Amino acid sequence: WREMAKQVAHEIKNPLTPMRLTVQNFQRKFEANDPNISKKLADYTQTILQQIDTMSSVANAFSNFATMPAQQNETLNVVEVVQMTLEIFNEEYIRFSAIEDEIIAKLDRTQLIRVVTNLVKNAIQAIPETQENKLVFVTVFREDQQVKIAVKDNGKGISAENAARIFEPKFTTKSSGMGLGLAIIKNIIENYKGTITFETTLDQGTEFLVSFPINK
């Protein structure tokens, strides 16, 4: 938590510097009779609003992590919920597979959707935009009284340095998707006595495997 607090402070300080410089610059160069004053004011305002939005997203992420909603368990078909969740994505290279049409477990529907959405978003972001033959493969299956969800991509993989810290509750402004998202879903999964693991190979891809006990 100490490391997390330091990271939060760092992410909040980052936008403050350009905000301060923008205001100082405007104050120093302000000239009421400047024919371009409206354009300059719009540019300065846009810069400050962008930085405010950045700070707001950091605050929201921290708030979401700190206030996990209570679990509302219900008996549901995990295969159906996962398949439905994938329908929100527009990427045509996402593939779904399930050996069975129905695997019943007692879980919170919203939190299950959150887990799947987060992992699929990460998988999409792990694939470079310029890469050809993109693939995200989502599989649901039953094994040893567990329902398992695998999310595999053929992206850039995870470095050894990042792999060692991937589930730490830390903030990031990068688009890698690592940070609070994975910390939150790990929390959700472990609350169900489940597990989340991953295997990765640089420049070949990553596969996350989530396991939930089947408690009907």
mmCIF file with all atom_site columns, C-alpha atoms in Angstrom:
data_model
loop_
_atom_site.group_PDB
_atom_site.id
_atom_site.type_symbol
_atom_site.label_atom_id
_atom_site.label_alt_id
_atom_site.label_comp_id
_atom_site.label_asym_id
_atom_site.label_entity_id
_atom_site.label_seq_id
_atom_site.pdbx_PDB_ins_code
_atom_site.Cartn_x
_atom_site.Cartn_y
_atom_site.Cartn_z
_atom_site.occupancy
_atom_site.B_iso_or_equiv
_atom_site.pdbx_formal_charge
_atom_site.auth_seq_id
_atom_site.auth_comp_id
_atom_site.auth_asym_id
_atom_site.auth_atom_id
_atom_site.pdbx_PDB_model_num
ATOM 1   C CA . TRP A 1 1   ? 0.000   0.000   0.000   1.00 0.00 ? 1   TRP A CA 1
ATOM 2   C CA . ARG A 1 2   ? 2.956   2.320   0.640   1.00 0.00 ? 2   ARG A CA 1
ATOM 3   C CA . GLU A 1 3   ? 4.198   1.666   -2.896  1.00 0.00 ? 3   GLU A CA 1
ATOM 4   C CA . MET A 1 4   ? 0.695   2.216   -4.205  1.00 0.00 ? 4   MET A CA 1
ATOM 5   C CA . ALA A 1 5   ? 0.396   5.572   -2.419  1.00 0.00 ? 5   ALA A CA 1
ATOM 6   C CA . LYS A 1 6   ? 3.724   6.680   -3.925  1.00 0.00 ? 6   LYS A CA 1
ATOM 7   C CA . GLN A 1 7   ? 2.485   5.681   -7.381  1.00 0.00 ? 7   GLN A CA 1
ATOM 8   C CA . VAL A 1 8   ? -0.810  7.555   -6.908  1.00 0.00 ? 8   VAL A CA 1
ATOM 9   C CA . ALA A 1 9   ? 1.090   10.681  -5.848  1.00 0.00 ? 9   ALA A CA 1
ATOM 10  C CA . HIS A 1 10  ? 3.371   10.342  -8.877  1.00 0.00 ? 10  HIS A CA 1
ATOM 11  C CA . GLU A 1 11  ? 0.441   10.016  -11.302 1.00 0.00 ? 11  GLU A CA 1
ATOM 12  C CA . ILE A 1 12  ? -1.284  13.058  -9.786  1.00 0.00 ? 12  ILE A CA 1
ATOM 13  C CA . LYS A 1 13  ? 1.896   15.152  -9.914  1.00 0.00 ? 13  LYS A CA 1
ATOM 14  C CA . ASN A 1 14  ? 2.472   14.342  -13.602 1.00 0.00 ? 14  ASN A CA 1
ATOM 15  C CA . PRO A 1 15  ? -0.421  16.485  -14.932 1.00 0.00 ? 15  PRO A CA 1
ATOM 16  C CA . LEU A 1 16  ? 0.194   19.273  -12.423 1.00 0.00 ? 16  LEU A CA 1
ATOM 17  C CA . THR A 1 17  ? 3.436   20.408  -14.058 1.00 0.00 ? 17  THR A CA 1
ATOM 18  C CA . PRO A 1 18  ? 1.996   21.059  -17.550 1.00 0.00 ? 18  PRO A CA 1
ATOM 19  C CA . MET A 1 19  ? -1.083  22.640  -15.953 1.00 0.00 ? 19  MET A CA 1
ATOM 20  C CA . ARG A 1 20  ? 1.094   25.057  -13.980 1.00 0.00 ? 20  ARG A CA 1
ATOM 21  C CA . LEU A 1 21  ? 3.269   25.874  -16.997 1.00 0.00 ? 21  LEU A CA 1
ATOM 22  C CA . THR A 1 22  ? 0.206   26.461  -19.169 1.00 0.00 ? 22  THR A CA 1
ATOM 23  C CA . VAL A 1 23  ? -1.333  28.917  -16.700 1.00 0.00 ? 23  VAL A CA 1
ATOM 24  C CA . GLN A 1 24  ? 1.999   30.731  -16.196 1.00 0.00 ? 24  GLN A CA 1
ATOM 25  C CA . ASN A 1 25  ? 2.573   30.943  -19.935 1.00 0.00 ? 25  ASN A CA 1
ATOM 26  C CA . PHE A 1 26  ? -0.893  32.329  -20.542 1.00 0.00 ? 26  PHE A CA 1
ATOM 27  C CA . GLN A 1 27  ? -0.494  34.814  -17.703 1.00 0.00 ? 27  GLN A CA 1
ATOM 28  C CA . ARG A 1 28  ? 2.864   35.996  -19.052 1.00 0.00 ? 28  ARG A CA 1
ATOM 29  C CA . LYS A 1 29  ? 1.793   36.308  -22.684 1.00 0.00 ? 29  LYS A CA 1
ATOM 30  C CA . PHE A 1 30  ? -1.774  37.509  -22.197 1.00 0.00 ? 30  PHE A CA 1
ATOM 31  C CA . GLU A 1 31  ? -2.586  40.488  -24.374 1.00 0.00 ? 31  GLU A CA 1
ATOM 32  C CA . ALA A 1 32  ? -6.225  41.510  -24.540 1.00 0.00 ? 32  ALA A CA 1
ATOM 33  C CA . ASN A 1 33  ? -5.817  43.112  -27.974 1.00 0.00 ? 33  ASN A CA 1
ATOM 34  C CA . ASP A 1 34  ? -4.100  40.102  -29.557 1.00 0.00 ? 34  ASP A CA 1
ATOM 35  C CA . PRO A 1 35  ? -6.142  39.186  -32.677 1.00 0.00 ? 35  PRO A CA 1
ATOM 36  C CA . ASN A 1 36  ? -5.459  35.501  -31.948 1.00 0.00 ? 36  ASN A CA 1
ATOM 37  C CA . ILE A 1 37  ? -6.498  35.682  -28.296 1.00 0.00 ? 37  ILE A CA 1
ATOM 38  C CA . SER A 1 38  ? -9.567  33.456  -28.793 1.00 0.00 ? 38  SER A CA 1
ATOM 39  C CA . LYS A 1 39  ? -7.504  30.711  -30.461 1.00 0.00 ? 39  LYS A CA 1
ATOM 40  C CA . LYS A 1 40  ? -4.798  30.889  -27.783 1.00 0.00 ? 40  LYS A CA 1
ATOM 41  C CA . LEU A 1 41  ? -7.380  30.783  -24.989 1.00 0.00 ? 41  LEU A CA 1
ATOM 42  C CA . ALA A 1 42  ? -9.009  27.714  -26.583 1.00 0.00 ? 42  ALA A CA 1
ATOM 43  C CA . ASP A 1 43  ? -5.612  25.963  -26.831 1.00 0.00 ? 43  ASP A CA 1
ATOM 44  C CA . TYR A 1 44  ? -4.690  26.741  -23.225 1.00 0.00 ? 44  TYR A CA 1
ATOM 45  C CA . THR A 1 45  ? -8.100  25.604  -22.013 1.00 0.00 ? 45  THR A CA 1
ATOM 46  C CA . GLN A 1 46  ? -7.898  22.352  -23.964 1.00 0.00 ? 46  GLN A CA 1
ATOM 47  C CA . THR A 1 47  ? -4.471  21.570  -22.493 1.00 0.00 ? 47  THR A CA 1
ATOM 48  C CA . ILE A 1 48  ? -5.672  22.123  -18.939 1.00 0.00 ? 48  ILE A CA 1
ATOM 49  C CA . LEU A 1 49  ? -8.878  20.116  -19.465 1.00 0.00 ? 49  LEU A CA 1
ATOM 50  C CA . GLN A 1 50  ? -6.900  17.162  -20.827 1.00 0.00 ? 50  GLN A CA 1
ATOM 51  C CA . GLN A 1 51  ? -4.685  17.138  -17.733 1.00 0.00 ? 51  GLN A CA 1
ATOM 52  C CA . ILE A 1 52  ? -7.725  17.412  -15.455 1.00 0.00 ? 52  ILE A CA 1
ATOM 53  C CA . ASP A 1 53  ? -9.244  14.403  -17.223 1.00 0.00 ? 53  ASP A CA 1
ATOM 54  C CA . THR A 1 54  ? -6.021  12.469  -16.608 1.00 0.00 ? 54  THR A CA 1
ATOM 55  C CA . MET A 1 55  ? -6.146  13.261  -12.897 1.00 0.00 ? 55  MET A CA 1
ATOM 56  C CA . SER A 1 56  ? -9.831  12.344  -12.807 1.00 0.00 ? 56  SER A CA 1
ATOM 57  C CA . SER A 1 57  ? -9.146  8.929   -14.362 1.00 0.00 ? 57  SER A CA 1
ATOM 58  C CA . VAL A 1 58  ? -6.454  8.240   -11.749 1.00 0.00 ? 58  VAL A CA 1
ATOM 59  C CA . ALA A 1 59  ? -8.866  9.200   -8.956  1.00 0.00 ? 59  ALA A CA 1
ATOM 60  C CA . ASN A 1 60  ? -11.625 7.019   -10.442 1.00 0.00 ? 60  ASN A CA 1
ATOM 61  C CA . ALA A 1 61  ? -9.316  4.032   -10.773 1.00 0.00 ? 61  ALA A CA 1
ATOM 62  C CA . PHE A 1 62  ? -8.240  4.353   -7.156  1.00 0.00 ? 62  PHE A CA 1
ATOM 63  C CA . SER A 1 63  ? -11.861 4.746   -6.033  1.00 0.00 ? 63  SER A CA 1
ATOM 64  C CA . ASN A 1 64  ? -12.942 1.640   -7.975  1.00 0.00 ? 64  ASN A CA 1
ATOM 65  C CA . PHE A 1 65  ? -10.147 -0.386  -6.415  1.00 0.00 ? 65  PHE A CA 1
ATOM 66  C CA . ALA A 1 66  ? -10.817 0.830   -2.894  1.00 0.00 ? 66  ALA A CA 1
ATOM 67  C CA . THR A 1 67  ? -14.561 0.176   -2.979  1.00 0.00 ? 67  THR A CA 1
ATOM 68  C CA . MET A 1 68  ? -15.154 -3.274  -4.369  1.00 0.00 ? 68  MET A CA 1
ATOM 69  C CA . PRO A 1 69  ? -18.912 -3.949  -4.590  1.00 0.00 ? 69  PRO A CA 1
ATOM 70  C CA . ALA A 1 70  ? -20.388 -6.736  -2.507  1.00 0.00 ? 70  ALA A CA 1
ATOM 71  C CA . GLN A 1 71  ? -20.780 -10.033 -4.297  1.00 0.00 ? 71  GLN A CA 1
ATOM 72  C CA . GLN A 1 72  ? -24.291 -10.801 -5.505  1.00 0.00 ? 72  GLN A CA 1
ATOM 73  C CA . ASN A 1 73  ? -23.950 -14.519 -6.149  1.00 0.00 ? 73  ASN A CA 1
ATOM 74  C CA . GLU A 1 74  ? -26.337 -16.265 -8.489  1.00 0.00 ? 74  GLU A CA 1
ATOM 75  C CA . THR A 1 75  ? -26.425 -19.597 -10.242 1.00 0.00 ? 75  THR A CA 1
ATOM 76  C CA . LEU A 1 76  ? -25.416 -18.944 -13.830 1.00 0.00 ? 76  LEU A CA 1
ATOM 77  C CA . ASN A 1 77  ? -24.130 -20.593 -16.987 1.00 0.00 ? 77  ASN A CA 1
ATOM 78  C CA . VAL A 1 78  ? -20.512 -19.441 -17.231 1.00 0.00 ? 78  VAL A CA 1
ATOM 79  C CA . VAL A 1 79  ? -20.284 -20.425 -20.918 1.00 0.00 ? 79  VAL A CA 1
ATOM 80  C CA . GLU A 1 80  ? -23.253 -18.226 -21.788 1.00 0.00 ? 80  GLU A CA 1
ATOM 81  C CA . VAL A 1 81  ? -22.057 -15.231 -19.726 1.00 0.00 ? 81  VAL A CA 1
ATOM 82  C CA . VAL A 1 82  ? -18.552 -15.314 -21.221 1.00 0.00 ? 82  VAL A CA 1
ATOM 83  C CA . GLN A 1 83  ? -19.897 -15.611 -24.765 1.00 0.00 ? 83  GLN A CA 1
ATOM 84  C CA . MET A 1 84  ? -22.314 -12.723 -24.143 1.00 0.00 ? 84  MET A CA 1
ATOM 85  C CA . THR A 1 85  ? -19.477 -10.585 -22.725 1.00 0.00 ? 85  THR A CA 1
ATOM 86  C CA . LEU A 1 86  ? -17.425 -11.007 -25.905 1.00 0.00 ? 86  LEU A CA 1
ATOM 87  C CA . GLU A 1 87  ? -20.257 -9.512  -27.964 1.00 0.00 ? 87  GLU A CA 1
ATOM 88  C CA . ILE A 1 88  ? -19.388 -6.008  -26.724 1.00 0.00 ? 88  ILE A CA 1
ATOM 89  C CA . PHE A 1 89  ? -16.055 -6.147  -28.578 1.00 0.00 ? 89  PHE A CA 1
ATOM 90  C CA . ASN A 1 90  ? -15.863 -5.145  -32.243 1.00 0.00 ? 90  ASN A CA 1
ATOM 91  C CA . GLU A 1 91  ? -12.590 -6.902  -33.016 1.00 0.00 ? 91  GLU A CA 1
ATOM 92  C CA . GLU A 1 92  ? -13.272 -9.603  -35.601 1.00 0.00 ? 92  GLU A CA 1
ATOM 93  C CA . TYR A 1 93  ? -10.187 -11.587 -34.579 1.00 0.00 ? 93  TYR A CA 1
ATOM 94  C CA . ILE A 1 94  ? -11.665 -12.573 -31.190 1.00 0.00 ? 94  ILE A CA 1
ATOM 95  C CA . ARG A 1 95  ? -12.552 -16.278 -31.203 1.00 0.00 ? 95  ARG A CA 1
ATOM 96  C CA . PHE A 1 96  ? -14.647 -18.193 -28.662 1.00 0.00 ? 96  PHE A CA 1
ATOM 97  C CA . SER A 1 97  ? -14.687 -21.905 -27.916 1.00 0.00 ? 97  SER A CA 1
ATOM 98  C CA . ALA A 1 98  ? -16.412 -24.100 -25.323 1.00 0.00 ? 98  ALA A CA 1
ATOM 99  C CA . ILE A 1 99  ? -16.456 -27.893 -25.135 1.00 0.00 ? 99  ILE A CA 1
ATOM 100 C CA . GLU A 1 100 ? -19.792 -27.792 -23.302 1.00 0.00 ? 100 GLU A CA 1
ATOM 101 C CA . ASP A 1 101 ? -22.780 -25.532 -23.870 1.00 0.00 ? 101 ASP A CA 1
ATOM 102 C CA . GLU A 1 102 ? -23.453 -25.284 -20.148 1.00 0.00 ? 102 GLU A CA 1
ATOM 103 C CA . ILE A 1 103 ? -21.195 -25.092 -17.084 1.00 0.00 ? 103 ILE A CA 1
ATOM 104 C CA . ILE A 1 104 ? -23.198 -23.994 -14.058 1.00 0.00 ? 104 ILE A CA 1
ATOM 105 C CA . ALA A 1 105 ? -21.508 -22.207 -11.151 1.00 0.00 ? 105 ALA A CA 1
ATOM 106 C CA . LYS A 1 106 ? -22.475 -19.801 -8.390  1.00 0.00 ? 106 LYS A CA 1
ATOM 107 C CA . LEU A 1 107 ? -20.818 -16.443 -9.142  1.00 0.00 ? 107 LEU A CA 1
ATOM 108 C CA . ASP A 1 108 ? -21.523 -12.729 -9.315  1.00 0.00 ? 108 ASP A CA 1
ATOM 109 C CA . ARG A 1 109 ? -22.528 -12.026 -12.925 1.00 0.00 ? 109 ARG A CA 1
ATOM 110 C CA . THR A 1 110 ? -21.214 -8.446  -12.940 1.00 0.00 ? 110 THR A CA 1
ATOM 111 C CA . GLN A 1 111 ? -17.860 -9.418  -11.473 1.00 0.00 ? 111 GLN A CA 1
ATOM 112 C CA . LEU A 1 112 ? -17.479 -12.356 -13.880 1.00 0.00 ? 112 LEU A CA 1
ATOM 113 C CA . ILE A 1 113 ? -18.115 -9.972  -16.782 1.00 0.00 ? 113 ILE A CA 1
ATOM 114 C CA . ARG A 1 114 ? -15.555 -7.585  -15.307 1.00 0.00 ? 114 ARG A CA 1
ATOM 115 C CA . VAL A 1 115 ? -12.914 -10.338 -15.172 1.00 0.00 ? 115 VAL A CA 1
ATOM 116 C CA . VAL A 1 116 ? -13.490 -11.416 -18.766 1.00 0.00 ? 116 VAL A CA 1
ATOM 117 C CA . THR A 1 117 ? -13.694 -7.844  -20.099 1.00 0.00 ? 117 THR A CA 1
ATOM 118 C CA . ASN A 1 118 ? -10.440 -6.870  -18.411 1.00 0.00 ? 118 ASN A CA 1
ATOM 119 C CA . LEU A 1 119 ? -8.525  -9.884  -19.701 1.00 0.00 ? 119 LEU A CA 1
ATOM 120 C CA . VAL A 1 120 ? -9.818  -9.490  -23.252 1.00 0.00 ? 120 VAL A CA 1
ATOM 121 C CA . LYS A 1 121 ? -8.990  -5.747  -23.263 1.00 0.00 ? 121 LYS A CA 1
ATOM 122 C CA . ASN A 1 122 ? -5.475  -6.571  -22.089 1.00 0.00 ? 122 ASN A CA 1
ATOM 123 C CA . ALA A 1 123 ? -5.142  -9.190  -24.815 1.00 0.00 ? 123 ALA A CA 1
ATOM 124 C CA . ILE A 1 124 ? -6.253  -6.719  -27.497 1.00 0.00 ? 124 ILE A CA 1
ATOM 125 C CA . GLN A 1 125 ? -3.824  -4.076  -26.218 1.00 0.00 ? 125 GLN A CA 1
ATOM 126 C CA . ALA A 1 126 ? -0.988  -6.607  -26.154 1.00 0.00 ? 126 ALA A CA 1
ATOM 127 C CA . ILE A 1 127 ? -1.154  -6.994  -29.937 1.00 0.00 ? 127 ILE A CA 1
ATOM 128 C CA . PRO A 1 128 ? 0.614   -4.240  -31.917 1.00 0.00 ? 128 PRO A CA 1
ATOM 129 C CA . GLU A 1 129 ? -1.740  -2.338  -34.222 1.00 0.00 ? 129 GLU A CA 1
ATOM 130 C CA . THR A 1 130 ? 0.501   -3.000  -37.204 1.00 0.00 ? 130 THR A CA 1
ATOM 131 C CA . GLN A 1 131 ? 0.599   -6.757  -36.603 1.00 0.00 ? 131 GLN A CA 1
ATOM 132 C CA . GLU A 1 132 ? -1.031  -9.013  -39.164 1.00 0.00 ? 132 GLU A CA 1
ATOM 133 C CA . ASN A 1 133 ? -2.982  -12.177 -38.264 1.00 0.00 ? 133 ASN A CA 1
ATOM 134 C CA . LYS A 1 134 ? -4.133  -10.883 -34.880 1.00 0.00 ? 134 LYS A CA 1
ATOM 135 C CA . LEU A 1 135 ? -5.816  -13.432 -32.627 1.00 0.00 ? 135 LEU A CA 1
ATOM 136 C CA . VAL A 1 136 ? -7.478  -13.424 -29.211 1.00 0.00 ? 136 VAL A CA 1
ATOM 137 C CA . PHE A 1 137 ? -8.793  -16.871 -28.302 1.00 0.00 ? 137 PHE A CA 1
ATOM 138 C CA . VAL A 1 138 ? -11.189 -17.287 -25.359 1.00 0.00 ? 138 VAL A CA 1
ATOM 139 C CA . THR A 1 139 ? -11.985 -20.793 -24.118 1.00 0.00 ? 139 THR A CA 1
ATOM 140 C CA . VAL A 1 140 ? -14.300 -22.043 -21.352 1.00 0.00 ? 140 VAL A CA 1
ATOM 141 C CA . PHE A 1 141 ? -14.019 -25.607 -20.059 1.00 0.00 ? 141 PHE A CA 1
ATOM 142 C CA . ARG A 1 142 ? -14.498 -27.818 -17.003 1.00 0.00 ? 142 ARG A CA 1
ATOM 143 C CA . GLU A 1 143 ? -11.607 -29.537 -15.219 1.00 0.00 ? 143 GLU A CA 1
ATOM 144 C CA . ASP A 1 144 ? -11.310 -31.106 -11.732 1.00 0.00 ? 144 ASP A CA 1
ATOM 145 C CA . GLN A 1 145 ? -14.535 -29.515 -10.403 1.00 0.00 ? 145 GLN A CA 1
ATOM 146 C CA . GLN A 1 146 ? -13.352 -26.150 -11.649 1.00 0.00 ? 146 GLN A CA 1
ATOM 147 C CA . VAL A 1 147 ? -14.681 -23.944 -14.409 1.00 0.00 ? 147 VAL A CA 1
ATOM 148 C CA . LYS A 1 148 ? -11.767 -22.490 -16.327 1.00 0.00 ? 148 LYS A CA 1
ATOM 149 C CA . ILE A 1 149 ? -11.558 -19.488 -18.613 1.00 0.00 ? 149 ILE A CA 1
ATOM 150 C CA . ALA A 1 150 ? -8.494  -19.108 -20.828 1.00 0.00 ? 150 ALA A CA 1
ATOM 151 C CA . VAL A 1 151 ? -7.713  -15.874 -22.700 1.00 0.00 ? 151 VAL A CA 1
ATOM 152 C CA . LYS A 1 152 ? -4.864  -16.211 -25.174 1.00 0.00 ? 152 LYS A CA 1
ATOM 153 C CA . ASP A 1 153 ? -3.360  -13.620 -27.525 1.00 0.00 ? 153 ASP A CA 1
ATOM 154 C CA . ASN A 1 154 ? -0.576  -13.712 -30.099 1.00 0.00 ? 154 ASN A CA 1
ATOM 155 C CA . GLY A 1 155 ? 0.781   -10.304 -29.112 1.00 0.00 ? 155 GLY A CA 1
ATOM 156 C CA . LYS A 1 156 ? 4.105   -9.035  -27.869 1.00 0.00 ? 156 LYS A CA 1
ATOM 157 C CA . GLY A 1 157 ? 4.208   -10.998 -24.608 1.00 0.00 ? 157 GLY A CA 1
ATOM 158 C CA . ILE A 1 158 ? 5.177   -9.744  -21.158 1.00 0.00 ? 158 ILE A CA 1
ATOM 159 C CA . SER A 1 159 ? 8.735   -8.973  -20.115 1.00 0.00 ? 159 SER A CA 1
ATOM 160 C CA . ALA A 1 160 ? 10.220  -10.813 -17.145 1.00 0.00 ? 160 ALA A CA 1
ATOM 161 C CA . GLU A 1 161 ? 10.343  -7.541  -15.193 1.00 0.00 ? 161 GLU A CA 1
ATOM 162 C CA . ASN A 1 162 ? 6.644   -6.819  -15.752 1.00 0.00 ? 162 ASN A CA 1
ATOM 163 C CA . ALA A 1 163 ? 5.628   -10.455 -15.254 1.00 0.00 ? 163 ALA A CA 1
ATOM 164 C CA . ALA A 1 164 ? 7.058   -10.422 -11.728 1.00 0.00 ? 164 ALA A CA 1
ATOM 165 C CA . ARG A 1 165 ? 4.877   -7.448  -10.733 1.00 0.00 ? 165 ARG A CA 1
ATOM 166 C CA . ILE A 1 166 ? 1.857   -7.787  -12.997 1.00 0.00 ? 166 ILE A CA 1
ATOM 167 C CA . PHE A 1 167 ? -0.716  -8.276  -10.210 1.00 0.00 ? 167 PHE A CA 1
ATOM 168 C CA . GLU A 1 168 ? 0.612   -5.530  -7.941  1.00 0.00 ? 168 GLU A CA 1
ATOM 169 C CA . PRO A 1 169 ? -1.936  -2.807  -7.155  1.00 0.00 ? 169 PRO A CA 1
ATOM 170 C CA . LYS A 1 170 ? -0.086  0.005   -8.868  1.00 0.00 ? 170 LYS A CA 1
ATOM 171 C CA . PHE A 1 171 ? -1.193  2.707   -11.235 1.00 0.00 ? 171 PHE A CA 1
ATOM 172 C CA . THR A 1 172 ? -0.074  3.222   -14.798 1.00 0.00 ? 172 THR A CA 1
ATOM 173 C CA . THR A 1 173 ? -1.014  5.738   -17.463 1.00 0.00 ? 173 THR A CA 1
ATOM 174 C CA . LYS A 1 174 ? 0.293   3.468   -20.197 1.00 0.00 ? 174 LYS A CA 1
ATOM 175 C CA . SER A 1 175 ? -2.078  1.569   -22.471 1.00 0.00 ? 175 SER A CA 1
ATOM 176 C CA . SER A 1 176 ? -0.660  -1.835  -21.503 1.00 0.00 ? 176 SER A CA 1
ATOM 177 C CA . GLY A 1 177 ? -3.658  -2.475  -19.257 1.00 0.00 ? 177 GLY A CA 1
ATOM 178 C CA . MET A 1 178 ? -1.468  -3.683  -16.425 1.00 0.00 ? 178 MET A CA 1
ATOM 179 C CA . GLY A 1 179 ? -1.941  -2.236  -12.946 1.00 0.00 ? 179 GLY A CA 1
ATOM 180 C CA . LEU A 1 180 ? -5.176  -1.750  -11.078 1.00 0.00 ? 180 LEU A CA 1
ATOM 181 C CA . GLY A 1 181 ? -7.247  -3.745  -13.564 1.00 0.00 ? 181 GLY A CA 1
ATOM 182 C CA . LEU A 1 182 ? -5.371  -6.975  -12.951 1.00 0.00 ? 182 LEU A CA 1
ATOM 183 C CA . ALA A 1 183 ? -5.124  -6.293  -9.217  1.00 0.00 ? 183 ALA A CA 1
ATOM 184 C CA . ILE A 1 184 ? -8.900  -5.889  -9.058  1.00 0.00 ? 184 ILE A CA 1
ATOM 185 C CA . ILE A 1 185 ? -9.731  -9.051  -10.963 1.00 0.00 ? 185 ILE A CA 1
ATOM 186 C CA . LYS A 1 186 ? -7.204  -11.055 -8.951  1.00 0.00 ? 186 LYS A CA 1
ATOM 187 C CA . ASN A 1 187 ? -9.029  -9.834  -5.847  1.00 0.00 ? 187 ASN A CA 1
ATOM 188 C CA . ILE A 1 188 ? -12.399 -10.879 -7.322  1.00 0.00 ? 188 ILE A CA 1
ATOM 189 C CA . ILE A 1 189 ? -11.122 -14.334 -8.296  1.00 0.00 ? 189 ILE A CA 1
ATOM 190 C CA . GLU A 1 190 ? -9.448  -15.027 -4.954  1.00 0.00 ? 190 GLU A CA 1
ATOM 191 C CA . ASN A 1 191 ? -12.631 -14.015 -3.115  1.00 0.00 ? 191 ASN A CA 1
ATOM 192 C CA . TYR A 1 192 ? -14.177 -17.070 -4.780  1.00 0.00 ? 192 TYR A CA 1
ATOM 193 C CA . LYS A 1 193 ? -11.210 -19.241 -3.749  1.00 0.00 ? 193 LYS A CA 1
ATOM 194 C CA . GLY A 1 194 ? -10.188 -19.220 -7.394  1.00 0.00 ? 194 GLY A CA 1
ATOM 195 C CA . THR A 1 195 ? -6.838  -18.662 -9.076  1.00 0.00 ? 195 THR A CA 1
ATOM 196 C CA . ILE A 1 196 ? -5.413  -16.674 -11.979 1.00 0.00 ? 196 ILE A CA 1
ATOM 197 C CA . THR A 1 197 ? -2.142  -17.624 -13.652 1.00 0.00 ? 197 THR A CA 1
ATOM 198 C CA . PHE A 1 198 ? -0.477  -16.822 -16.936 1.00 0.00 ? 198 PHE A CA 1
ATOM 199 C CA . GLU A 1 199 ? 2.160   -18.058 -19.356 1.00 0.00 ? 199 GLU A CA 1
ATOM 200 C CA . THR A 1 200 ? 3.928   -15.693 -21.705 1.00 0.00 ? 200 THR A CA 1
ATOM 201 C CA . THR A 1 201 ? 6.595   -15.726 -24.403 1.00 0.00 ? 201 THR A CA 1
ATOM 202 C CA . LEU A 1 202 ? 8.077   -12.497 -25.736 1.00 0.00 ? 202 LEU A CA 1
ATOM 203 C CA . ASP A 1 203 ? 6.973   -11.699 -29.297 1.00 0.00 ? 203 ASP A CA 1
ATOM 204 C CA . GLN A 1 204 ? 4.684   -14.744 -29.326 1.00 0.00 ? 204 GLN A CA 1
ATOM 205 C CA . GLY A 1 205 ? 1.899   -13.962 -26.889 1.00 0.00 ? 205 GLY A CA 1
ATOM 206 C CA . THR A 1 206 ? 0.347   -14.541 -23.483 1.00 0.00 ? 206 THR A CA 1
ATOM 207 C CA . GLU A 1 207 ? -2.316  -16.817 -22.047 1.00 0.00 ? 207 GLU A CA 1
ATOM 208 C CA . PHE A 1 208 ? -4.182  -16.055 -18.821 1.00 0.00 ? 208 PHE A CA 1
ATOM 209 C CA . LEU A 1 209 ? -5.993  -18.910 -17.107 1.00 0.00 ? 209 LEU A CA 1
ATOM 210 C CA . VAL A 1 210 ? -8.740  -18.250 -14.553 1.00 0.00 ? 210 VAL A CA 1
ATOM 211 C CA . SER A 1 211 ? -10.153 -21.052 -12.393 1.00 0.00 ? 211 SER A CA 1
ATOM 212 C CA . PHE A 1 212 ? -13.306 -20.900 -10.265 1.00 0.00 ? 212 PHE A CA 1
ATOM 213 C CA . PRO A 1 213 ? -14.552 -23.733 -8.037  1.00 0.00 ? 213 PRO A CA 1
ATOM 214 C CA . ILE A 1 214 ? -17.916 -25.040 -9.213  1.00 0.00 ? 214 ILE A CA 1
ATOM 215 C CA . ASN A 1 215 ? -20.190 -24.258 -6.258  1.00 0.00 ? 215 ASN A CA 1
ATOM 216 C CA . LYS A 1 216 ? -23.781 -24.834 -7.331  1.00 0.00 ? 216 LYS A CA 1
#
